[in-house]
Amino acid sequence: MMVCQESERVYVPLNHMGAANSRQRMGKLEVVNSNLCEEAVVGFEYGVSVEDPFTLAIWEAQFGDFYNNSQTIFDGYIASGEAKWGQQNGLVLLLPHGFDGGGPDHSSCRLERHLLLSNDPMDGHVCAMPNIYVAYPTTPAQFFHLLRRQVKRNFRKPLIVAAPKILLRLASATSTLNEMSPGTCFRPVLDDPTTRDPRAVKRVMIVSGKLYYDLAKLKSENPLGEHVAIVRVEELTPFPRRELFHVLSRYANATDFVWVQEEPRNAGAYAFAAPRIKSLLPKHAELRYV
């Protein structure tokens, strides 16, 4: 989106690319800078997503904690509207998240609160009708597939995305066009792409979000890095039990399993993920917190 500073004329290049053929209807991208009245704005976007399920309505907070002022919309409508009224919505909420020097409030979108709203069961059963989706993607391709999935499905569910601003300029957080080509899709769990011999891995570190890149850098610099695998949980709820179990099963000789996060132990995804991960580990194995 480009705005002329003299005439204030707005030009959106994506709206002028042209359809692949004359029979296709062109989509429209509309970007609006809303005022700082989060409850009203999120309530409006919720209404848009309900009224027109074929419109991808996205609300991006300036900082993750700005959603605090719209908590009643989250609790009373977004997370529970379908259960109460049978009313689906596909609203996407992009909440910046990450301890990058922004202070105690602007650093966190309070992942733990959103996960508490989830109806994902702890007993190992797969939730047939999840009320919300919460994701913490680490690559452009994963983010692309998340948004594409929102509109390609034949049903609608709200999607909450922890979207760190630092990943927008991180050189290592890149994807190839092949990762967004036909036949590709969103993957709830990403295995360690640097693992050469799974049998040599003794420690499995499980992480969600941008902290992966710090851990991967440290691993590459450590001569004992070949004995460590870093597994990313890209979607927190519904929790990807099957996919994570498949990845963990590759490391048959691992004896140390660790959940790593930036947030304090009583915050972030640890309290939600820990009991679910423990049920997938080998017998007598423990999950440590770092």
PDB file of C-alpha atoms in Angstrom:
ATOM      1  CA  MET A   1       0.000   0.000   0.000  1.00  0.00           C
ATOM      2  CA  MET A   2       1.428   3.369  -1.075  1.00  0.00           C
ATOM      3  CA  VAL A   3       0.051   6.799  -0.190  1.00  0.00           C
ATOM      4  CA  CYS A   4       0.901  10.024  -2.034  1.00  0.00           C
ATOM      5  CA  GLN A   5       2.011  12.598   0.529  1.00  0.00           C
ATOM      6  CA  GLU A   6       0.609  15.476  -1.544  1.00  0.00           C
ATOM      7  CA  SER A   7      -2.751  14.190  -2.794  1.00  0.00           C
ATOM      8  CA  GLU A   8      -3.242  11.378  -0.217  1.00  0.00           C
ATOM      9  CA  ARG A   9      -4.156   9.109  -3.119  1.00  0.00           C
ATOM     10  CA  VAL A  10      -3.825   5.430  -2.164  1.00  0.00           C
ATOM     11  CA  TYR A  11      -2.383   2.805  -4.485  1.00  0.00           C
ATOM     12  CA  VAL A  12      -2.390  -0.918  -3.640  1.00  0.00           C
ATOM     13  CA  PRO A  13      -0.265  -2.846  -6.191  1.00  0.00           C
ATOM     14  CA  LEU A  14      -1.869  -6.199  -5.358  1.00  0.00           C
ATOM     15  CA  ASN A  15      -5.227  -4.845  -6.521  1.00  0.00           C
ATOM     16  CA  HIS A  16      -3.835  -4.163 -10.010  1.00  0.00           C
ATOM     17  CA  MET A  17      -2.065  -7.428 -10.813  1.00  0.00           C
ATOM     18  CA  GLY A  18      -4.886  -8.775 -12.988  1.00  0.00           C
ATOM     19  CA  ALA A  19      -6.638 -12.124 -12.835  1.00  0.00           C
ATOM     20  CA  ALA A  20      -5.150 -15.269 -14.379  1.00  0.00           C
ATOM     21  CA  ASN A  21      -8.056 -15.343 -16.846  1.00  0.00           C
ATOM     22  CA  SER A  22     -11.093 -13.214 -17.659  1.00  0.00           C
ATOM     23  CA  ARG A  23     -13.476 -15.526 -15.770  1.00  0.00           C
ATOM     24  CA  GLN A  24     -11.730 -15.118 -12.428  1.00  0.00           C
ATOM     25  CA  ARG A  25     -12.986 -12.439 -10.061  1.00  0.00           C
ATOM     26  CA  MET A  26     -10.231 -10.217  -8.752  1.00  0.00           C
ATOM     27  CA  GLY A  27      -9.821 -10.059  -5.034  1.00  0.00           C
ATOM     28  CA  LYS A  28      -9.310  -6.804  -3.184  1.00  0.00           C
ATOM     29  CA  LEU A  29      -6.858  -5.902  -0.445  1.00  0.00           C
ATOM     30  CA  GLU A  30      -7.971  -3.100   1.846  1.00  0.00           C
ATOM     31  CA  VAL A  31      -5.629  -1.803   4.551  1.00  0.00           C
ATOM     32  CA  VAL A  32      -7.040   0.482   7.249  1.00  0.00           C
ATOM     33  CA  ASN A  33      -5.169   2.182  10.072  1.00  0.00           C
ATOM     34  CA  SER A  34      -7.719   2.027  12.903  1.00  0.00           C
ATOM     35  CA  ASN A  35      -7.759   4.156  16.021  1.00  0.00           C
ATOM     36  CA  LEU A  36      -6.708   2.869  19.426  1.00  0.00           C
ATOM     37  CA  CYS A  37     -10.125   1.640  20.482  1.00  0.00           C
ATOM     38  CA  GLU A  38      -9.415  -2.077  20.378  1.00  0.00           C
ATOM     39  CA  GLU A  39     -12.766  -3.330  21.710  1.00  0.00           C
ATOM     40  CA  ALA A  40     -14.702  -1.477  19.015  1.00  0.00           C
ATOM     41  CA  VAL A  41     -12.293  -2.360  16.193  1.00  0.00           C
ATOM     42  CA  VAL A  42     -12.022  -6.073  17.037  1.00  0.00           C
ATOM     43  CA  GLY A  43     -15.799  -6.215  17.462  1.00  0.00           C
ATOM     44  CA  PHE A  44     -16.192  -4.654  14.010  1.00  0.00           C
ATOM     45  CA  GLU A  45     -13.760  -7.113  12.397  1.00  0.00           C
ATOM     46  CA  TYR A  46     -15.565  -9.998  14.111  1.00  0.00           C
ATOM     47  CA  GLY A  47     -18.778  -8.768  12.504  1.00  0.00           C
ATOM     48  CA  VAL A  48     -17.104  -8.606   9.088  1.00  0.00           C
ATOM     49  CA  SER A  49     -15.850 -12.204   9.386  1.00  0.00           C
ATOM     50  CA  VAL A  50     -19.323 -13.424  10.407  1.00  0.00           C
ATOM     51  CA  GLU A  51     -21.208 -11.449   7.761  1.00  0.00           C
ATOM     52  CA  ASP A  52     -18.937 -12.474   4.868  1.00  0.00           C
ATOM     53  CA  PRO A  53     -17.062 -15.750   5.411  1.00  0.00           C
ATOM     54  CA  PHE A  54     -15.299 -15.284   2.056  1.00  0.00           C
ATOM     55  CA  THR A  55     -13.560 -12.136   3.261  1.00  0.00           C
ATOM     56  CA  LEU A  56     -10.293 -12.726   5.099  1.00  0.00           C
ATOM     57  CA  ALA A  57     -10.664 -10.251   7.954  1.00  0.00           C
ATOM     58  CA  ILE A  58      -7.372  -9.616   9.791  1.00  0.00           C
ATOM     59  CA  TRP A  59      -6.722  -7.420  12.809  1.00  0.00           C
ATOM     60  CA  GLU A  60      -3.073  -6.727  13.597  1.00  0.00           C
ATOM     61  CA  ALA A  61      -2.232  -5.172  16.943  1.00  0.00           C
ATOM     62  CA  GLN A  62       0.585  -2.653  17.181  1.00  0.00           C
ATOM     63  CA  PHE A  63       1.785  -4.634  20.203  1.00  0.00           C
ATOM     64  CA  GLY A  64       0.512  -7.989  21.391  1.00  0.00           C
ATOM     65  CA  ASP A  65      -0.800  -6.676  24.682  1.00  0.00           C
ATOM     66  CA  PHE A  66      -3.121  -4.212  22.909  1.00  0.00           C
ATOM     67  CA  TYR A  67      -5.707  -6.985  22.677  1.00  0.00           C
ATOM     68  CA  ASN A  68      -6.230  -6.574  26.445  1.00  0.00           C
ATOM     69  CA  ASN A  69      -8.744  -3.799  25.775  1.00  0.00           C
ATOM     70  CA  SER A  70     -10.813  -6.180  23.640  1.00  0.00           C
ATOM     71  CA  GLN A  71     -10.789  -9.146  26.028  1.00  0.00           C
ATOM     72  CA  THR A  72     -14.586  -9.247  26.232  1.00  0.00           C
ATOM     73  CA  ILE A  73     -14.810  -9.675  22.440  1.00  0.00           C
ATOM     74  CA  PHE A  74     -12.317 -12.545  22.614  1.00  0.00           C
ATOM     75  CA  ASP A  75     -14.098 -14.330  25.451  1.00  0.00           C
ATOM     76  CA  GLY A  76     -17.717 -13.637  24.627  1.00  0.00           C
ATOM     77  CA  TYR A  77     -17.696 -13.802  20.845  1.00  0.00           C
ATOM     78  CA  ILE A  78     -14.550 -15.028  19.084  1.00  0.00           C
ATOM     79  CA  ALA A  79     -13.810 -18.086  21.262  1.00  0.00           C
ATOM     80  CA  SER A  80     -17.361 -19.032  22.224  1.00  0.00           C
ATOM     81  CA  GLY A  81     -19.719 -17.680  19.559  1.00  0.00           C
ATOM     82  CA  GLU A  82     -19.993 -20.962  17.667  1.00  0.00           C
ATOM     83  CA  ALA A  83     -20.793 -22.982  20.803  1.00  0.00           C
ATOM     84  CA  LYS A  84     -23.453 -20.489  21.912  1.00  0.00           C
ATOM     85  CA  TRP A  85     -25.083 -19.506  18.646  1.00  0.00           C
ATOM     86  CA  GLY A  86     -23.728 -21.916  16.025  1.00  0.00           C
ATOM     87  CA  GLN A  87     -22.088 -18.891  14.404  1.00  0.00           C
ATOM     88  CA  GLN A  88     -18.717 -19.565  12.818  1.00  0.00           C
ATOM     89  CA  ASN A  89     -16.137 -16.857  12.251  1.00  0.00           C
ATOM     90  CA  GLY A  90     -12.770 -16.878  10.518  1.00  0.00           C
ATOM     91  CA  LEU A  91     -11.248 -13.764  12.048  1.00  0.00           C
ATOM     92  CA  VAL A  92      -7.437 -13.688  12.069  1.00  0.00           C
ATOM     93  CA  LEU A  93      -5.658 -11.849  14.881  1.00  0.00           C
ATOM     94  CA  LEU A  94      -1.974 -11.026  14.436  1.00  0.00           C
ATOM     95  CA  LEU A  95      -0.459 -10.297  17.828  1.00  0.00           C
ATOM     96  CA  PRO A  96       3.233  -9.283  17.992  1.00  0.00           C
ATOM     97  CA  HIS A  97       5.002 -11.382  20.602  1.00  0.00           C
ATOM     98  CA  GLY A  98       8.582 -11.748  21.783  1.00  0.00           C
ATOM     99  CA  PHE A  99      11.003 -10.494  24.407  1.00  0.00           C
ATOM    100  CA  ASP A 100      12.959  -8.062  22.261  1.00  0.00           C
ATOM    101  CA  GLY A 101      13.372  -5.156  24.670  1.00  0.00           C
ATOM    102  CA  GLY A 102       9.844  -3.793  24.475  1.00  0.00           C
ATOM    103  CA  GLY A 103       9.206  -3.992  28.198  1.00  0.00           C
ATOM    104  CA  PRO A 104       7.030  -6.369  30.225  1.00  0.00           C
ATOM    105  CA  ASP A 105       3.733  -5.364  28.620  1.00  0.00           C
ATOM    106  CA  HIS A 106       4.600  -4.842  24.920  1.00  0.00           C
ATOM    107  CA  SER A 107       6.671  -8.050  24.840  1.00  0.00           C
ATOM    108  CA  SER A 108       3.834 -10.521  25.317  1.00  0.00           C
ATOM    109  CA  CYS A 109       0.514 -11.213  23.621  1.00  0.00           C
ATOM    110  CA  ARG A 110      -0.273 -13.503  26.573  1.00  0.00           C
ATOM    111  CA  LEU A 111      -0.264 -16.814  24.735  1.00  0.00           C
ATOM    112  CA  GLU A 112      -1.289 -18.516  27.959  1.00  0.00           C
ATOM    113  CA  ARG A 113      -4.602 -16.647  28.027  1.00  0.00           C
ATOM    114  CA  HIS A 114      -5.517 -17.631  24.481  1.00  0.00           C
ATOM    115  CA  LEU A 115      -4.599 -21.254  25.125  1.00  0.00           C
ATOM    116  CA  LEU A 116      -6.827 -21.254  28.203  1.00  0.00           C
ATOM    117  CA  LEU A 117      -9.737 -20.405  25.895  1.00  0.00           C
ATOM    118  CA  SER A 118      -9.075 -23.528  23.817  1.00  0.00           C
ATOM    119  CA  ASN A 119     -11.285 -26.592  24.177  1.00  0.00           C
ATOM    120  CA  ASP A 120      -8.434 -28.920  23.199  1.00  0.00           C
ATOM    121  CA  PRO A 121      -8.624 -32.011  25.484  1.00  0.00           C
ATOM    122  CA  MET A 122      -5.706 -33.112  27.657  1.00  0.00           C
ATOM    123  CA  ASP A 123      -6.531 -36.822  27.623  1.00  0.00           C
ATOM    124  CA  GLY A 124      -4.963 -37.528  24.261  1.00  0.00           C
ATOM    125  CA  HIS A 125      -8.132 -37.528  22.207  1.00  0.00           C
ATOM    126  CA  VAL A 126      -8.267 -35.402  19.081  1.00  0.00           C
ATOM    127  CA  CYS A 127     -10.698 -32.502  19.335  1.00  0.00           C
ATOM    128  CA  ALA A 128     -13.193 -32.935  16.493  1.00  0.00           C
ATOM    129  CA  MET A 129     -14.480 -29.375  16.723  1.00  0.00           C
ATOM    130  CA  PRO A 130     -11.792 -26.987  18.026  1.00  0.00           C
ATOM    131  CA  ASN A 131     -13.142 -23.566  18.935  1.00  0.00           C
ATOM    132  CA  ILE A 132      -9.954 -21.634  18.104  1.00  0.00           C
ATOM    133  CA  TYR A 133      -6.598 -22.116  16.426  1.00  0.00           C
ATOM    134  CA  VAL A 134      -3.448 -20.661  17.974  1.00  0.00           C
ATOM    135  CA  ALA A 135      -0.226 -20.710  15.948  1.00  0.00           C
ATOM    136  CA  TYR A 136       3.328 -19.428  16.313  1.00  0.00           C
ATOM    137  CA  PRO A 137       4.828 -19.817  12.804  1.00  0.00           C
ATOM    138  CA  THR A 138       8.520 -19.322  12.156  1.00  0.00           C
ATOM    139  CA  THR A 139       8.783 -19.059   8.362  1.00  0.00           C
ATOM    140  CA  PRO A 140       7.112 -16.986   5.636  1.00  0.00           C
ATOM    141  CA  ALA A 141       5.853 -20.166   3.973  1.00  0.00           C
ATOM    142  CA  GLN A 142       4.161 -21.334   7.158  1.00  0.00           C
ATOM    143  CA  PHE A 143       2.519 -17.931   7.562  1.00  0.00           C
ATOM    144  CA  PHE A 144       1.376 -17.987   3.938  1.00  0.00           C
ATOM    145  CA  HIS A 145      -0.182 -21.420   4.325  1.00  0.00           C
ATOM    146  CA  LEU A 146      -1.932 -20.420   7.559  1.00  0.00           C
ATOM    147  CA  LEU A 147      -3.691 -17.519   5.843  1.00  0.00           C
ATOM    148  CA  ARG A 148      -4.443 -19.554   2.734  1.00  0.00           C
ATOM    149  CA  ARG A 149      -5.926 -22.335   4.854  1.00  0.00           C
ATOM    150  CA  GLN A 150      -8.288 -19.842   6.477  1.00  0.00           C
ATOM    151  CA  VAL A 151     -10.099 -19.170   3.209  1.00  0.00           C
ATOM    152  CA  LYS A 152      -9.685 -22.530   1.443  1.00  0.00           C
ATOM    153  CA  ARG A 153     -11.413 -24.556   4.153  1.00  0.00           C
ATOM    154  CA  ASN A 154     -15.128 -25.313   3.915  1.00  0.00           C
ATOM    155  CA  PHE A 155     -15.605 -24.097   7.483  1.00  0.00           C
ATOM    156  CA  ARG A 156     -14.457 -21.108   9.515  1.00  0.00           C
ATOM    157  CA  LYS A 157     -12.499 -20.946  12.780  1.00  0.00           C
ATOM    158  CA  PRO A 158     -10.788 -17.985  14.449  1.00  0.00           C
ATOM    159  CA  LEU A 159      -7.006 -17.951  14.156  1.00  0.00           C
ATOM    160  CA  ILE A 160      -4.710 -16.268  16.677  1.00  0.00           C
ATOM    161  CA  VAL A 161      -1.149 -15.831  15.422  1.00  0.00           C
ATOM    162  CA  ALA A 162       1.820 -14.849  17.566  1.00  0.00           C
ATOM    163  CA  ALA A 163       3.658 -12.731  15.012  1.00  0.00           C
ATOM    164  CA  PRO A 164       7.029 -11.377  16.225  1.00  0.00           C
ATOM    165  CA  LYS A 165       8.133  -8.232  14.421  1.00  0.00           C
ATOM    166  CA  ILE A 166      11.753  -9.362  14.557  1.00  0.00           C
ATOM    167  CA  LEU A 167      11.050 -12.161  12.063  1.00  0.00           C
ATOM    168  CA  LEU A 168      10.222  -9.534   9.440  1.00  0.00           C
ATOM    169  CA  ARG A 169      13.895  -8.565   9.248  1.00  0.00           C
ATOM    170  CA  LEU A 170      15.661 -11.741  10.359  1.00  0.00           C
ATOM    171  CA  ALA A 171      17.856 -12.976   7.520  1.00  0.00           C
ATOM    172  CA  SER A 172      17.561 -16.626   8.525  1.00  0.00           C
ATOM    173  CA  ALA A 173      13.738 -16.529   8.642  1.00  0.00           C
ATOM    174  CA  THR A 174      13.225 -17.105   4.938  1.00  0.00           C
ATOM    175  CA  SER A 175      11.424 -19.536   2.656  1.00  0.00           C
ATOM    176  CA  THR A 176      11.848 -20.579  -0.957  1.00  0.00           C
ATOM    177  CA  LEU A 177       9.077 -20.272  -3.525  1.00  0.00           C
ATOM    178  CA  ASN A 178       9.024 -24.077  -3.695  1.00  0.00           C
ATOM    179  CA  GLU A 179       7.759 -24.122  -0.108  1.00  0.00           C
ATOM    180  CA  MET A 180       4.672 -22.226  -1.291  1.00  0.00           C
ATOM    181  CA  SER A 181       4.187 -24.081  -4.560  1.00  0.00           C
ATOM    182  CA  PRO A 182       1.310 -26.448  -5.439  1.00  0.00           C
ATOM    183  CA  GLY A 183       1.260 -29.553  -3.259  1.00  0.00           C
ATOM    184  CA  THR A 184       2.629 -27.797  -0.172  1.00  0.00           C
ATOM    185  CA  CYS A 185       0.649 -26.975   2.964  1.00  0.00           C
ATOM    186  CA  PHE A 186       0.947 -25.776   6.541  1.00  0.00           C
ATOM    187  CA  ARG A 187       2.854 -28.162   8.816  1.00  0.00           C
ATOM    188  CA  PRO A 188       1.929 -28.056  12.536  1.00  0.00           C
ATOM    189  CA  VAL A 189       5.332 -29.512  13.509  1.00  0.00           C
ATOM    190  CA  LEU A 190       8.706 -28.868  11.876  1.00  0.00           C
ATOM    191  CA  ASP A 191      11.553 -31.306  12.418  1.00  0.00           C
ATOM    192  CA  ASP A 192      15.160 -30.176  12.698  1.00  0.00           C
ATOM    193  CA  PRO A 193      16.428 -29.713   9.120  1.00  0.00           C
ATOM    194  CA  THR A 194      20.079 -29.951  10.253  1.00  0.00           C
ATOM    195  CA  THR A 195      19.860 -33.428  11.819  1.00  0.00           C
ATOM    196  CA  ARG A 196      22.051 -35.804   9.840  1.00  0.00           C
ATOM    197  CA  ASP A 197      21.792 -38.955  11.938  1.00  0.00           C
ATOM    198  CA  PRO A 198      18.704 -39.226  14.195  1.00  0.00           C
ATOM    199  CA  ARG A 199      20.364 -42.131  16.043  1.00  0.00           C
ATOM    200  CA  ALA A 200      23.104 -39.782  17.301  1.00  0.00           C
ATOM    201  CA  VAL A 201      20.626 -37.393  18.948  1.00  0.00           C
ATOM    202  CA  LYS A 202      20.617 -37.565  22.743  1.00  0.00           C
ATOM    203  CA  ARG A 203      18.677 -34.383  23.531  1.00  0.00           C
ATOM    204  CA  VAL A 204      15.475 -33.153  21.884  1.00  0.00           C
ATOM    205  CA  MET A 205      14.606 -29.505  22.419  1.00  0.00           C
ATOM    206  CA  ILE A 206      10.977 -28.620  21.743  1.00  0.00           C
ATOM    207  CA  VAL A 207      10.240 -24.968  21.068  1.00  0.00           C
ATOM    208  CA  SER A 208       7.504 -22.791  19.610  1.00  0.00           C
ATOM    209  CA  GLY A 209       8.211 -19.558  17.810  1.00  0.00           C
ATOM    210  CA  LYS A 210      11.146 -17.292  17.064  1.00  0.00           C
ATOM    211  CA  LEU A 211      13.375 -18.606  19.859  1.00  0.00           C
ATOM    212  CA  TYR A 212      14.135 -21.454  17.455  1.00  0.00           C
ATOM    213  CA  TYR A 213      16.556 -19.235  15.520  1.00  0.00           C
ATOM    214  CA  ASP A 214      18.612 -18.413  18.619  1.00  0.00           C
ATOM    215  CA  LEU A 215      18.795 -22.096  19.537  1.00  0.00           C
ATOM    216  CA  ALA A 216      19.701 -23.111  15.971  1.00  0.00           C
ATOM    217  CA  LYS A 217      22.554 -20.581  15.935  1.00  0.00           C
ATOM    218  CA  LEU A 218      23.930 -21.894  19.226  1.00  0.00           C
ATOM    219  CA  LYS A 219      23.641 -25.464  17.981  1.00  0.00           C
ATOM    220  CA  SER A 220      25.566 -24.690  14.801  1.00  0.00           C
ATOM    221  CA  GLU A 221      28.385 -23.142  16.858  1.00  0.00           C
ATOM    222  CA  ASN A 222      28.651 -26.022  19.340  1.00  0.00           C
ATOM    223  CA  PRO A 223      30.788 -29.055  18.403  1.00  0.00           C
ATOM    224  CA  LEU A 224      28.299 -31.281  20.245  1.00  0.00           C
ATOM    225  CA  GLY A 225      25.387 -29.900  18.227  1.00  0.00           C
ATOM    226  CA  GLU A 226      24.995 -33.136  16.294  1.00  0.00           C
ATOM    227  CA  HIS A 227      23.628 -34.724  19.461  1.00  0.00           C
ATOM    228  CA  VAL A 228      20.809 -32.163  19.730  1.00  0.00           C
ATOM    229  CA  ALA A 229      17.626 -31.878  17.680  1.00  0.00           C
ATOM    230  CA  ILE A 230      15.387 -28.797  17.782  1.00  0.00           C
ATOM    231  CA  VAL A 231      11.726 -29.509  17.029  1.00  0.00           C
ATOM    232  CA  ARG A 232       9.306 -26.657  16.359  1.00  0.00           C
ATOM    233  CA  VAL A 233       5.630 -26.776  17.356  1.00  0.00           C
ATOM    234  CA  GLU A 234       4.113 -24.316  14.907  1.00  0.00           C
ATOM    235  CA  GLU A 235       0.485 -24.820  15.931  1.00  0.00           C
ATOM    236  CA  LEU A 236      -0.311 -24.962  19.636  1.00  0.00           C
ATOM    237  CA  THR A 237      -4.018 -25.639  19.518  1.00  0.00           C
ATOM    238  CA  PRO A 238      -5.437 -27.942  18.392  1.00  0.00           C
ATOM    239  CA  PHE A 239      -2.292 -29.580  19.714  1.00  0.00           C
ATOM    240  CA  PRO A 240      -0.588 -31.634  16.951  1.00  0.00           C
ATOM    241  CA  ARG A 241      -0.186 -34.892  18.887  1.00  0.00           C
ATOM    242  CA  ARG A 242       0.087 -37.182  15.881  1.00  0.00           C
ATOM    243  CA  GLU A 243       2.609 -35.035  14.035  1.00  0.00           C
ATOM    244  CA  LEU A 244       4.768 -34.445  17.121  1.00  0.00           C
ATOM    245  CA  PHE A 245       4.743 -38.137  18.057  1.00  0.00           C
ATOM    246  CA  HIS A 246       5.876 -39.021  14.535  1.00  0.00           C
ATOM    247  CA  VAL A 247       8.823 -36.605  14.767  1.00  0.00           C
ATOM    248  CA  LEU A 248       9.847 -37.613  18.293  1.00  0.00           C
ATOM    249  CA  SER A 249       9.776 -41.286  17.286  1.00  0.00           C
ATOM    250  CA  ARG A 250      12.694 -40.635  14.933  1.00  0.00           C
ATOM    251  CA  TYR A 251      14.985 -40.014  17.918  1.00  0.00           C
ATOM    252  CA  ALA A 252      14.935 -43.467  19.453  1.00  0.00           C
ATOM    253  CA  ASN A 253      18.177 -42.935  21.414  1.00  0.00           C
ATOM    254  CA  ALA A 254      17.210 -39.583  22.946  1.00  0.00           C
ATOM    255  CA  THR A 255      17.075 -39.552  26.745  1.00  0.00           C
ATOM    256  CA  ASP A 256      16.675 -35.830  27.466  1.00  0.00           C
ATOM    257  CA  PHE A 257      13.565 -33.935  26.379  1.00  0.00           C
ATOM    258  CA  VAL A 258      13.362 -30.194  27.012  1.00  0.00           C
ATOM    259  CA  TRP A 259      10.694 -27.537  26.445  1.00  0.00           C
ATOM    260  CA  VAL A 260      12.376 -24.175  25.820  1.00  0.00           C
ATOM    261  CA  GLN A 261      10.644 -20.796  25.857  1.00  0.00           C
ATOM    262  CA  GLU A 262      11.386 -17.104  26.426  1.00  0.00           C
ATOM    263  CA  GLU A 263       8.472 -16.537  28.772  1.00  0.00           C
ATOM    264  CA  PRO A 264       8.475 -17.278  32.512  1.00  0.00           C
ATOM    265  CA  ARG A 265       7.346 -20.755  33.474  1.00  0.00           C
ATOM    266  CA  ASN A 266       3.854 -19.586  34.474  1.00  0.00           C
ATOM    267  CA  ALA A 267       3.392 -17.824  31.128  1.00  0.00           C
ATOM    268  CA  GLY A 268       3.728 -18.764  27.473  1.00  0.00           C
ATOM    269  CA  ALA A 269       2.750 -22.176  26.148  1.00  0.00           C
ATOM    270  CA  TYR A 270       4.519 -24.389  28.705  1.00  0.00           C
ATOM    271  CA  ALA A 271       1.582 -25.067  31.047  1.00  0.00           C
ATOM    272  CA  PHE A 272      -0.610 -25.938  28.059  1.00  0.00           C
ATOM    273  CA  ALA A 273       1.906 -27.989  26.082  1.00  0.00           C
ATOM    274  CA  ALA A 274       3.730 -29.863  28.866  1.00  0.00           C
ATOM    275  CA  PRO A 275       1.037 -32.429  29.829  1.00  0.00           C
ATOM    276  CA  ARG A 276       0.278 -33.078  26.183  1.00  0.00           C
ATOM    277  CA  ILE A 277       3.941 -33.625  25.297  1.00  0.00           C
ATOM    278  CA  LYS A 278       4.570 -35.868  28.313  1.00  0.00           C
ATOM    279  CA  SER A 279       1.909 -38.280  27.074  1.00  0.00           C
ATOM    280  CA  LEU A 280       3.922 -38.713  23.848  1.00  0.00           C
ATOM    281  CA  LEU A 281       7.340 -39.373  25.392  1.00  0.00           C
ATOM    282  CA  PRO A 282       8.883 -42.823  25.877  1.00  0.00           C
ATOM    283  CA  LYS A 283       8.132 -44.604  29.126  1.00  0.00           C
ATOM    284  CA  HIS A 284      10.075 -43.191  32.129  1.00  0.00           C
ATOM    285  CA  ALA A 285      11.126 -40.112  30.098  1.00  0.00           C
ATOM    286  CA  GLU A 286      10.649 -36.672  31.662  1.00  0.00           C
ATOM    287  CA  LEU A 287      10.101 -33.272  30.113  1.00  0.00           C
ATOM    288  CA  ARG A 288      12.351 -30.540  31.487  1.00  0.00           C
ATOM    289  CA  TYR A 289      11.624 -26.804  31.341  1.00  0.00           C
ATOM    290  CA  VAL A 290      14.226 -24.226  30.375  1.00  0.00           C
TER     291      VAL A 290
END
